[in-house]
């Protein structure tokens, strides 16, 4: 069959829904490596460009906050496109946004327009939201027992994004003098176009009539204790990763550290975010998603503690690496918990709802991060992170207690 997506809505299903598992996972992994560089470029440059173009230093991280808002706002529409037209259509719409963010950001730098740069970040957020749905698309490719591993394999592509993004910044940021990062954004648009070419070959089943119509109301699904716990842990893991990482490049510059040091710190942070994905799926299968989430939360706490120990390059790098590791365990563990909360025909609606809540809440962290950093300093940013961590730990404990009581009653 020549079509990238198979089995039209309401038509006959393919003989095996997992017939293209390996090819799909490979393509999604490559696309993750290319498309993931978009977010790395934004985080490495957004606050610096914002600080240059914004009318006030307090607005330096506003572009990154808008990027996160774009992720949240575009999650549900992307899910609706996937539900009605298939995941590939959503992927290609997202990569189109990836090209736009690069072109518009370059134009904003050349024109010196803070408003245009912020507008470009909306498209960047839309692209990032679609990229993060690759993990759920990978789960669709595999039978239930291999879903955590398929999801982790695709996320492992982010290791290469962690190299591509910072190196893209380092080698292109001064190419179009005096417009710092203008060439970087043009290069990022080219990488997004290459990602689109990879995604054209993804073969996933088209949505069925039952999936388009929906099943249980979302309110019923969202009230499940397991879903609530998964969302809380996903929110905290992603919120704190974004909260701290948003402030880190600007904090390093304010502490007198070089842009190259900031780029390398961010590179190792992103590698730490994705490198564990080579084995995280196996760990989830062996120890269970809740334990992996707990390990992730502990690592994020250690990241904040490392940042509080000093403001040398080593302190920033150690903090960013621990933060990346904690995000991987916490976010992938929470995503695996979401997979347990819906029926097959509900997947795109429930997964989109989860990501909408995660990214929407994360936006609050982005907005707060810049203000806290400029008003109170790097230490205050790190101290604030412990409150959400306590909330996520409490949710895990209550969820475990609830499952224990249910098991005891069933015995």
Tab-separated table of C-alpha atoms in Angstrom:
chain	number	residue	atom	x	y	z
A	1	UNK	CA	0.000	0.000	0.000
A	2	UNK	CA	1.480	3.322	-1.018
A	3	UNK	CA	-0.418	5.538	1.370
A	4	UNK	CA	1.328	6.665	4.526
A	5	UNK	CA	-1.812	6.122	6.556
A	6	UNK	CA	-3.991	3.052	6.126
A	7	UNK	CA	-7.534	1.923	6.759
A	8	UNK	CA	-9.877	4.882	6.165
A	9	UNK	CA	-12.400	5.872	8.828
A	10	UNK	CA	-15.160	3.337	9.017
A	11	UNK	CA	-13.397	1.008	6.539
A	12	UNK	CA	-11.829	-2.389	7.021
A	13	UNK	CA	-8.933	-2.521	9.425
A	14	UNK	CA	-5.561	-3.717	8.207
A	15	UNK	CA	-4.676	-7.345	8.853
A	16	UNK	CA	-2.367	-6.289	11.668
A	17	UNK	CA	-2.373	-2.814	13.236
A	18	UNK	CA	1.284	-3.366	14.169
A	19	UNK	CA	2.534	-4.393	10.701
A	20	UNK	CA	4.676	-1.246	10.285
A	21	UNK	CA	5.866	-1.059	13.898
A	22	UNK	CA	9.624	-1.033	13.244
A	23	UNK	CA	9.509	1.370	10.282
A	24	UNK	CA	7.196	3.757	12.092
A	25	UNK	CA	9.292	3.780	15.266
A	26	UNK	CA	12.478	4.423	13.269
A	27	UNK	CA	10.911	7.302	11.327
A	28	UNK	CA	9.395	8.819	14.453
A	29	UNK	CA	12.745	8.550	16.226
A	30	UNK	CA	14.543	10.348	13.375
A	31	UNK	CA	11.816	12.991	13.257
A	32	UNK	CA	12.117	13.429	17.040
A	33	UNK	CA	15.851	14.057	16.628
A	34	UNK	CA	15.289	16.695	13.942
A	35	UNK	CA	12.123	18.322	15.254
A	36	UNK	CA	13.299	18.307	18.861
A	37	UNK	CA	16.051	20.748	17.865
A	38	UNK	CA	13.325	23.403	17.500
A	39	UNK	CA	12.673	23.544	21.236
A	40	UNK	CA	16.397	23.474	22.015
A	41	UNK	CA	17.020	26.481	19.762
A	42	UNK	CA	14.135	28.370	21.367
A	43	UNK	CA	15.320	27.700	24.916
A	44	UNK	CA	18.946	28.496	24.080
A	45	UNK	CA	18.158	31.814	22.381
A	46	UNK	CA	14.649	32.936	23.348
A	47	UNK	CA	15.421	34.682	26.613
A	48	UNK	CA	18.574	36.300	25.174
A	49	UNK	CA	16.788	37.646	22.094
A	50	UNK	CA	13.881	38.641	24.314
A	51	UNK	CA	16.238	40.531	26.605
A	52	UNK	CA	17.622	42.380	23.556
A	53	UNK	CA	14.307	43.238	21.916
A	54	UNK	CA	11.931	43.624	24.879
A	55	UNK	CA	11.040	47.082	26.183
A	56	UNK	CA	11.726	45.876	29.734
A	57	UNK	CA	14.152	43.250	31.157
A	58	UNK	CA	11.229	41.719	33.072
A	59	UNK	CA	9.795	40.630	29.702
A	60	UNK	CA	12.959	38.786	28.634
A	61	UNK	CA	11.454	35.326	29.046
A	62	UNK	CA	8.031	36.295	27.667
A	63	UNK	CA	8.803	34.746	24.237
A	64	UNK	CA	9.523	31.380	25.875
A	65	UNK	CA	6.348	31.698	27.922
A	66	UNK	CA	4.393	32.357	24.714
A	67	UNK	CA	6.120	29.331	23.191
A	68	UNK	CA	4.723	27.233	26.032
A	69	UNK	CA	1.289	28.847	25.688
A	70	UNK	CA	1.404	27.919	22.015
A	71	UNK	CA	2.081	24.323	23.044
A	72	UNK	CA	-0.968	24.324	25.299
A	73	UNK	CA	-3.333	26.164	22.962
A	74	UNK	CA	-2.453	24.013	19.956
A	75	UNK	CA	-2.553	20.633	21.698
A	76	UNK	CA	-6.319	20.131	21.464
A	77	UNK	CA	-6.571	21.303	17.810
A	78	UNK	CA	-3.678	18.986	16.910
A	79	UNK	CA	-5.500	16.142	18.636
A	80	UNK	CA	-8.675	16.985	16.724
A	81	UNK	CA	-6.762	16.882	13.419
A	82	UNK	CA	-5.302	13.495	14.364
A	83	UNK	CA	-8.710	12.156	15.408
A	84	UNK	CA	-10.453	13.198	12.183
A	85	UNK	CA	-7.678	13.025	9.572
A	86	UNK	CA	-5.012	10.793	11.073
A	87	UNK	CA	-1.811	11.448	12.979
A	88	UNK	CA	0.248	12.046	9.830
A	89	UNK	CA	-1.903	15.067	8.928
A	90	UNK	CA	-1.273	16.495	12.401
A	91	UNK	CA	2.455	15.818	12.053
A	92	UNK	CA	2.710	17.661	8.741
A	93	UNK	CA	0.684	20.615	10.042
A	94	UNK	CA	3.090	20.797	12.972
A	95	UNK	CA	6.213	20.743	10.824
A	96	UNK	CA	4.694	23.507	8.701
A	97	UNK	CA	4.528	25.564	11.894
A	98	UNK	CA	8.171	24.615	12.500
A	99	UNK	CA	9.200	26.191	9.217
A	100	UNK	CA	7.147	29.309	10.003
A	101	UNK	CA	8.693	29.851	13.436
A	102	UNK	CA	12.172	29.845	11.934
A	103	UNK	CA	11.335	32.267	9.137
A	104	UNK	CA	9.348	34.658	11.339
A	105	UNK	CA	11.965	34.634	14.128
A	106	UNK	CA	14.723	35.523	11.665
A	107	UNK	CA	12.608	38.355	10.295
A	108	UNK	CA	11.867	39.598	13.826
A	109	UNK	CA	15.583	39.751	14.660
A	110	UNK	CA	16.370	41.633	11.458
A	111	UNK	CA	13.524	44.115	12.028
A	112	UNK	CA	14.157	44.373	15.772
A	113	UNK	CA	10.501	43.545	16.464
A	114	UNK	CA	9.741	42.056	19.868
A	115	UNK	CA	6.046	41.659	18.958
A	116	UNK	CA	6.847	39.645	15.823
A	117	UNK	CA	9.302	37.474	17.748
A	118	UNK	CA	6.602	36.696	20.310
A	119	UNK	CA	4.118	35.898	17.525
A	120	UNK	CA	6.633	33.505	15.971
A	121	UNK	CA	6.860	31.635	19.257
A	122	UNK	CA	3.175	30.656	18.994
A	123	UNK	CA	4.040	28.644	15.876
A	124	UNK	CA	7.057	27.221	17.661
A	125	UNK	CA	4.832	26.044	20.483
A	126	UNK	CA	2.426	24.430	18.020
A	127	UNK	CA	5.350	22.559	16.471
A	128	UNK	CA	6.613	21.392	19.873
A	129	UNK	CA	3.131	20.177	20.872
A	130	UNK	CA	2.903	18.002	17.776
A	131	UNK	CA	6.442	16.693	18.290
A	132	UNK	CA	5.578	15.548	21.802
A	133	UNK	CA	2.651	13.544	20.409
A	134	UNK	CA	5.213	11.347	18.610
A	135	UNK	CA	5.542	9.325	21.842
A	136	UNK	CA	1.853	8.398	21.812
A	137	UNK	CA	1.985	7.658	18.072
A	138	UNK	CA	4.801	5.209	18.824
A	139	UNK	CA	2.608	3.524	21.431
A	140	UNK	CA	-0.097	3.125	18.771
A	141	UNK	CA	2.445	1.244	16.620
A	142	UNK	CA	3.114	-1.494	19.162
A	143	UNK	CA	1.153	-4.163	21.055
A	144	UNK	CA	0.436	-3.342	24.724
A	145	UNK	CA	3.428	-5.191	26.157
A	146	UNK	CA	5.869	-3.195	23.992
A	147	UNK	CA	4.276	0.236	24.243
A	148	UNK	CA	6.545	1.681	26.980
A	149	UNK	CA	9.607	0.561	25.003
A	150	UNK	CA	8.278	1.993	21.717
A	151	UNK	CA	7.480	5.266	23.433
A	152	UNK	CA	10.945	5.390	25.011
A	153	UNK	CA	12.677	4.534	21.721
A	154	UNK	CA	11.116	7.549	20.016
A	155	UNK	CA	11.933	9.838	22.919
A	156	UNK	CA	15.549	8.632	22.664
A	157	UNK	CA	15.735	10.551	19.385
A	158	UNK	CA	15.871	13.629	21.552
A	159	UNK	CA	19.502	12.753	22.373
A	160	UNK	CA	20.434	13.819	18.871
A	161	UNK	CA	18.195	16.888	19.190
A	162	UNK	CA	20.288	17.778	22.202
A	163	UNK	CA	23.360	17.827	19.981
A	164	UNK	CA	21.800	19.306	16.840
A	165	UNK	CA	20.110	22.245	18.590
A	166	UNK	CA	23.030	23.711	20.566
A	167	UNK	CA	25.523	23.075	17.753
A	168	UNK	CA	23.142	24.793	15.349
A	169	UNK	CA	23.164	27.809	17.656
A	170	UNK	CA	26.935	27.783	18.193
A	171	UNK	CA	27.867	27.536	14.510
A	172	UNK	CA	25.256	29.895	13.053
A	173	UNK	CA	24.560	32.566	15.664
A	174	UNK	CA	27.100	35.061	14.234
A	175	UNK	CA	26.800	34.202	10.529
A	176	UNK	CA	24.486	37.120	9.735
A	177	UNK	CA	26.164	40.011	11.533
A	178	UNK	CA	25.008	42.142	13.200
A	179	UNK	CA	21.774	40.114	13.529
A	180	UNK	CA	22.561	37.668	16.329
A	181	UNK	CA	20.770	34.299	15.843
A	182	UNK	CA	19.026	35.327	12.583
A	183	UNK	CA	20.921	32.650	10.614
A	184	UNK	CA	20.189	30.168	13.407
A	185	UNK	CA	16.463	30.562	12.935
A	186	UNK	CA	16.750	30.126	9.163
A	187	UNK	CA	18.739	26.923	9.709
A	188	UNK	CA	16.098	25.708	12.147
A	189	UNK	CA	13.417	26.222	9.474
A	190	UNK	CA	15.444	24.014	7.133
A	191	UNK	CA	15.703	21.283	9.768
A	192	UNK	CA	11.917	21.421	10.247
A	193	UNK	CA	11.432	20.930	6.513
A	194	UNK	CA	13.709	17.885	6.599
A	195	UNK	CA	11.656	16.467	9.471
A	196	UNK	CA	8.494	16.812	7.369
A	197	UNK	CA	10.084	14.724	4.614
A	198	UNK	CA	10.819	11.958	7.133
A	199	UNK	CA	7.271	11.997	8.503
A	200	UNK	CA	5.674	11.611	5.066
A	201	UNK	CA	6.590	7.914	5.199
A	202	UNK	CA	4.969	7.161	8.569
A	203	UNK	CA	2.227	4.500	8.211
A	204	UNK	CA	-0.423	4.612	10.921
A	205	UNK	CA	-4.052	3.470	10.821
A	206	UNK	CA	-6.589	6.132	9.976
A	207	UNK	CA	-9.107	6.873	12.765
A	208	UNK	CA	-12.152	4.642	12.906
A	209	UNK	CA	-15.717	5.942	12.936
A	210	UNK	CA	-15.917	4.984	16.624
A	211	UNK	CA	-12.801	7.022	17.441
A	212	UNK	CA	-14.128	10.057	15.544
A	213	UNK	CA	-17.448	9.825	17.386
A	214	UNK	CA	-15.750	9.418	20.747
A	215	UNK	CA	-16.806	7.166	23.599
A	216	UNK	CA	-17.033	8.092	27.283
A	217	UNK	CA	-17.275	11.793	28.159
A	218	UNK	CA	-13.891	13.307	28.946
A	219	UNK	CA	-15.151	14.369	32.363
A	220	UNK	CA	-15.696	10.731	33.331
A	221	UNK	CA	-12.210	9.763	32.194
A	222	UNK	CA	-10.568	12.769	33.839
A	223	UNK	CA	-12.065	11.897	37.234
A	224	UNK	CA	-10.261	8.567	37.396
A	225	UNK	CA	-7.772	8.674	40.313
A	226	UNK	CA	-5.098	7.089	38.101
A	227	UNK	CA	-5.554	9.795	35.467
A	228	UNK	CA	-5.460	12.581	38.062
A	229	UNK	CA	-2.198	11.226	39.472
A	230	UNK	CA	-0.688	10.854	36.000
A	231	UNK	CA	-1.605	14.436	35.102
A	232	UNK	CA	-0.297	15.896	38.372
A	233	UNK	CA	3.027	14.082	38.008
A	234	UNK	CA	3.316	14.974	34.328
A	235	UNK	CA	2.525	18.608	35.087
A	236	UNK	CA	5.087	18.880	37.890
A	237	UNK	CA	7.827	17.089	35.944
A	238	UNK	CA	7.403	19.245	32.852
A	239	UNK	CA	6.582	22.479	34.689
A	240	UNK	CA	9.735	22.361	36.809
A	241	UNK	CA	11.938	21.312	33.913
A	242	UNK	CA	10.667	24.286	31.926
A	243	UNK	CA	10.627	26.626	34.931
A	244	UNK	CA	14.304	26.049	35.715
A	245	UNK	CA	15.574	25.615	32.153
A	246	UNK	CA	13.871	28.816	30.966
A	247	UNK	CA	15.782	30.864	33.523
A	248	UNK	CA	19.120	29.031	33.332
A	249	UNK	CA	20.628	30.542	30.118
A	250	UNK	CA	19.835	34.097	31.218
A	251	UNK	CA	20.978	33.345	34.779
A	252	UNK	CA	24.318	32.093	33.437
A	253	UNK	CA	24.752	35.271	31.406
A	254	UNK	CA	23.846	37.443	34.425
A	255	UNK	CA	26.478	35.536	36.419
A	256	UNK	CA	29.110	36.490	33.829
A	257	UNK	CA	29.363	33.093	32.136
A	258	UNK	CA	29.841	32.810	28.374
A	259	UNK	CA	27.217	32.005	25.746
A	260	UNK	CA	29.275	28.950	24.752
A	261	UNK	CA	29.089	27.656	28.336
A	262	UNK	CA	25.345	28.207	28.315
A	263	UNK	CA	24.996	26.376	24.984
A	264	UNK	CA	26.999	23.389	26.234
A	265	UNK	CA	25.066	23.284	29.498
A	266	UNK	CA	21.817	23.234	27.573
A	267	UNK	CA	23.198	20.575	25.230
A	268	UNK	CA	24.022	18.224	28.108
A	269	UNK	CA	20.693	19.011	29.711
A	270	UNK	CA	18.810	17.929	26.587
A	271	UNK	CA	20.976	14.822	26.203
A	272	UNK	CA	20.166	13.975	29.824
A	273	UNK	CA	16.481	14.496	29.054
A	274	UNK	CA	16.482	11.917	26.284
A	275	UNK	CA	19.449	9.526	26.663
A	276	UNK	CA	17.787	7.496	29.449
A	277	UNK	CA	14.956	6.759	27.010
A	278	UNK	CA	17.082	3.914	25.622
A	279	UNK	CA	16.262	2.004	28.814
A	280	UNK	CA	13.447	3.927	30.564
A	281	UNK	CA	10.784	1.802	28.841
A	282	UNK	CA	12.377	-1.373	30.165
A	283	UNK	CA	12.589	0.116	33.658
A	284	UNK	CA	8.917	1.088	33.533
A	285	UNK	CA	7.997	-2.455	32.461
A	286	UNK	CA	10.079	-3.903	35.299
A	287	UNK	CA	9.427	-1.560	38.212
A	288	UNK	CA	6.170	0.135	37.222
A	289	UNK	CA	5.423	3.690	36.150
A	290	UNK	CA	4.767	5.127	39.660
A	291	UNK	CA	8.223	4.129	40.921
A	292	UNK	CA	9.878	5.676	37.885
A	293	UNK	CA	7.923	8.894	38.464
A	294	UNK	CA	9.090	8.935	42.091
A	295	UNK	CA	12.712	8.535	40.974
A	296	UNK	CA	12.240	11.403	38.524
A	297	UNK	CA	10.874	13.713	41.203
A	298	UNK	CA	13.835	12.884	43.466
A	299	UNK	CA	16.276	13.785	40.669
A	300	UNK	CA	14.540	17.126	40.053
A	301	UNK	CA	14.868	17.903	43.761
A	302	UNK	CA	18.569	17.047	43.529
A	303	UNK	CA	18.872	19.415	40.536
A	304	UNK	CA	17.522	22.319	42.574
A	305	UNK	CA	19.852	21.463	45.443
A	306	UNK	CA	22.852	21.384	43.078
A	307	UNK	CA	21.908	24.797	41.684
A	308	UNK	CA	21.673	26.236	45.172
A	309	UNK	CA	25.220	25.061	45.941
A	310	UNK	CA	26.849	27.747	43.748
A	311	UNK	CA	26.877	29.724	40.503
A	312	UNK	CA	29.975	28.367	38.765
A	313	UNK	CA	29.684	26.665	35.371
A	314	UNK	CA	29.885	23.248	37.056
A	315	UNK	CA	26.933	24.009	39.352
A	316	UNK	CA	24.745	25.053	36.422
A	317	UNK	CA	25.753	22.042	34.351
A	318	UNK	CA	25.179	19.513	37.142
A	319	UNK	CA	21.825	21.098	37.930
A	320	UNK	CA	20.742	21.012	34.276
A	321	UNK	CA	21.859	17.392	33.804
A	322	UNK	CA	20.002	16.191	36.915
A	323	UNK	CA	16.977	18.193	35.794
A	324	UNK	CA	17.017	16.443	32.419
A	325	UNK	CA	17.265	12.978	33.992
A	326	UNK	CA	14.434	13.765	36.398
A	327	UNK	CA	12.219	15.011	33.574
A	328	UNK	CA	12.781	11.823	31.581
A	329	UNK	CA	11.771	9.470	34.382
A	330	UNK	CA	8.935	11.675	35.618
A	331	UNK	CA	7.402	12.580	32.252
A	332	UNK	CA	7.726	9.168	30.581
A	333	UNK	CA	6.455	7.448	33.718
A	334	UNK	CA	3.443	9.763	33.835
A	335	UNK	CA	2.831	9.227	30.093
A	336	UNK	CA	2.834	5.456	30.640
A	337	UNK	CA	0.229	5.926	33.368
A	338	UNK	CA	-1.973	7.864	30.925
A	339	UNK	CA	-1.928	4.876	28.550
A	340	UNK	CA	-3.642	2.855	31.279
A	341	UNK	CA	-6.537	5.313	31.588
A	342	UNK	CA	-8.285	5.106	28.219
A	343	UNK	CA	-9.781	2.683	25.738
A	344	UNK	CA	-8.253	2.441	22.225
A	345	UNK	CA	-10.986	4.555	20.633
A	346	UNK	CA	-10.460	7.290	23.264
A	347	UNK	CA	-6.715	7.625	22.869
A	348	UNK	CA	-6.337	10.860	20.879
A	349	UNK	CA	-8.909	12.723	22.996
A	350	UNK	CA	-7.461	11.598	26.322
A	351	UNK	CA	-3.834	12.055	25.291
A	352	UNK	CA	-4.589	15.536	23.954
A	353	UNK	CA	-6.394	16.442	27.175
A	354	UNK	CA	-3.405	15.277	29.219
A	355	UNK	CA	-0.958	17.317	27.142
A	356	UNK	CA	-3.244	20.359	27.186
A	357	UNK	CA	-3.305	20.328	30.987
A	358	UNK	CA	0.452	19.699	31.225
A	359	UNK	CA	1.435	22.457	28.795
A	360	UNK	CA	-1.206	24.891	30.058
A	361	UNK	CA	0.073	24.620	33.602
A	362	UNK	CA	3.646	24.733	32.380
A	363	UNK	CA	2.961	28.144	30.864
A	364	UNK	CA	2.431	29.511	34.360
A	365	UNK	CA	5.923	28.366	35.272
A	366	UNK	CA	7.401	30.092	32.234
A	367	UNK	CA	5.729	33.401	33.042
A	368	UNK	CA	6.782	33.189	36.695
A	369	UNK	CA	10.354	32.139	35.914
A	370	UNK	CA	11.489	35.348	34.235
A	371	UNK	CA	9.919	37.602	36.824
A	372	UNK	CA	11.381	35.642	39.727
A	373	UNK	CA	14.835	35.595	38.162
A	374	UNK	CA	15.015	39.311	37.405
A	375	UNK	CA	13.385	40.389	40.679
A	376	UNK	CA	14.807	37.919	43.207
A	377	UNK	CA	17.634	35.983	41.584
A	378	UNK	CA	18.484	32.418	40.587
A	379	UNK	CA	18.294	31.020	44.132
A	380	UNK	CA	14.644	32.011	44.519
A	381	UNK	CA	13.764	30.228	41.263
A	382	UNK	CA	15.275	27.032	42.680
A	383	UNK	CA	13.686	27.300	46.146
A	384	UNK	CA	10.206	27.735	44.647
A	385	UNK	CA	10.540	24.406	42.810
A	386	UNK	CA	10.222	22.362	46.005
A	387	UNK	CA	6.534	23.204	46.530
A	388	UNK	CA	5.235	21.506	43.335
A	389	UNK	CA	7.503	18.531	44.056
A	390	UNK	CA	5.788	18.040	47.407
A	391	UNK	CA	2.375	18.107	45.670
A	392	UNK	CA	3.404	15.409	43.169
A	393	UNK	CA	4.830	13.186	45.899
A	394	UNK	CA	1.575	13.511	47.839
A	395	UNK	CA	-0.421	12.523	44.737
A	396	UNK	CA	1.734	9.416	44.252
A	397	UNK	CA	1.378	8.405	47.901
A	398	UNK	CA	-2.405	8.840	47.861
A	399	UNK	CA	-2.673	6.911	44.603
A	400	UNK	CA	-0.617	4.034	45.998
A	401	UNK	CA	-2.743	3.989	49.141
A	402	UNK	CA	-5.919	3.902	47.055
A	403	UNK	CA	-4.660	0.992	44.952
A	404	UNK	CA	-3.676	-0.843	48.133
A	405	UNK	CA	-7.152	-0.449	49.593
A	406	UNK	CA	-8.745	-1.602	46.341
A	407	UNK	CA	-6.499	-4.669	46.245
A	408	UNK	CA	-7.340	-5.479	49.863
A	409	UNK	CA	-11.083	-5.284	49.186
A	410	UNK	CA	-10.726	-7.497	46.124
A	411	UNK	CA	-8.768	-10.126	48.027
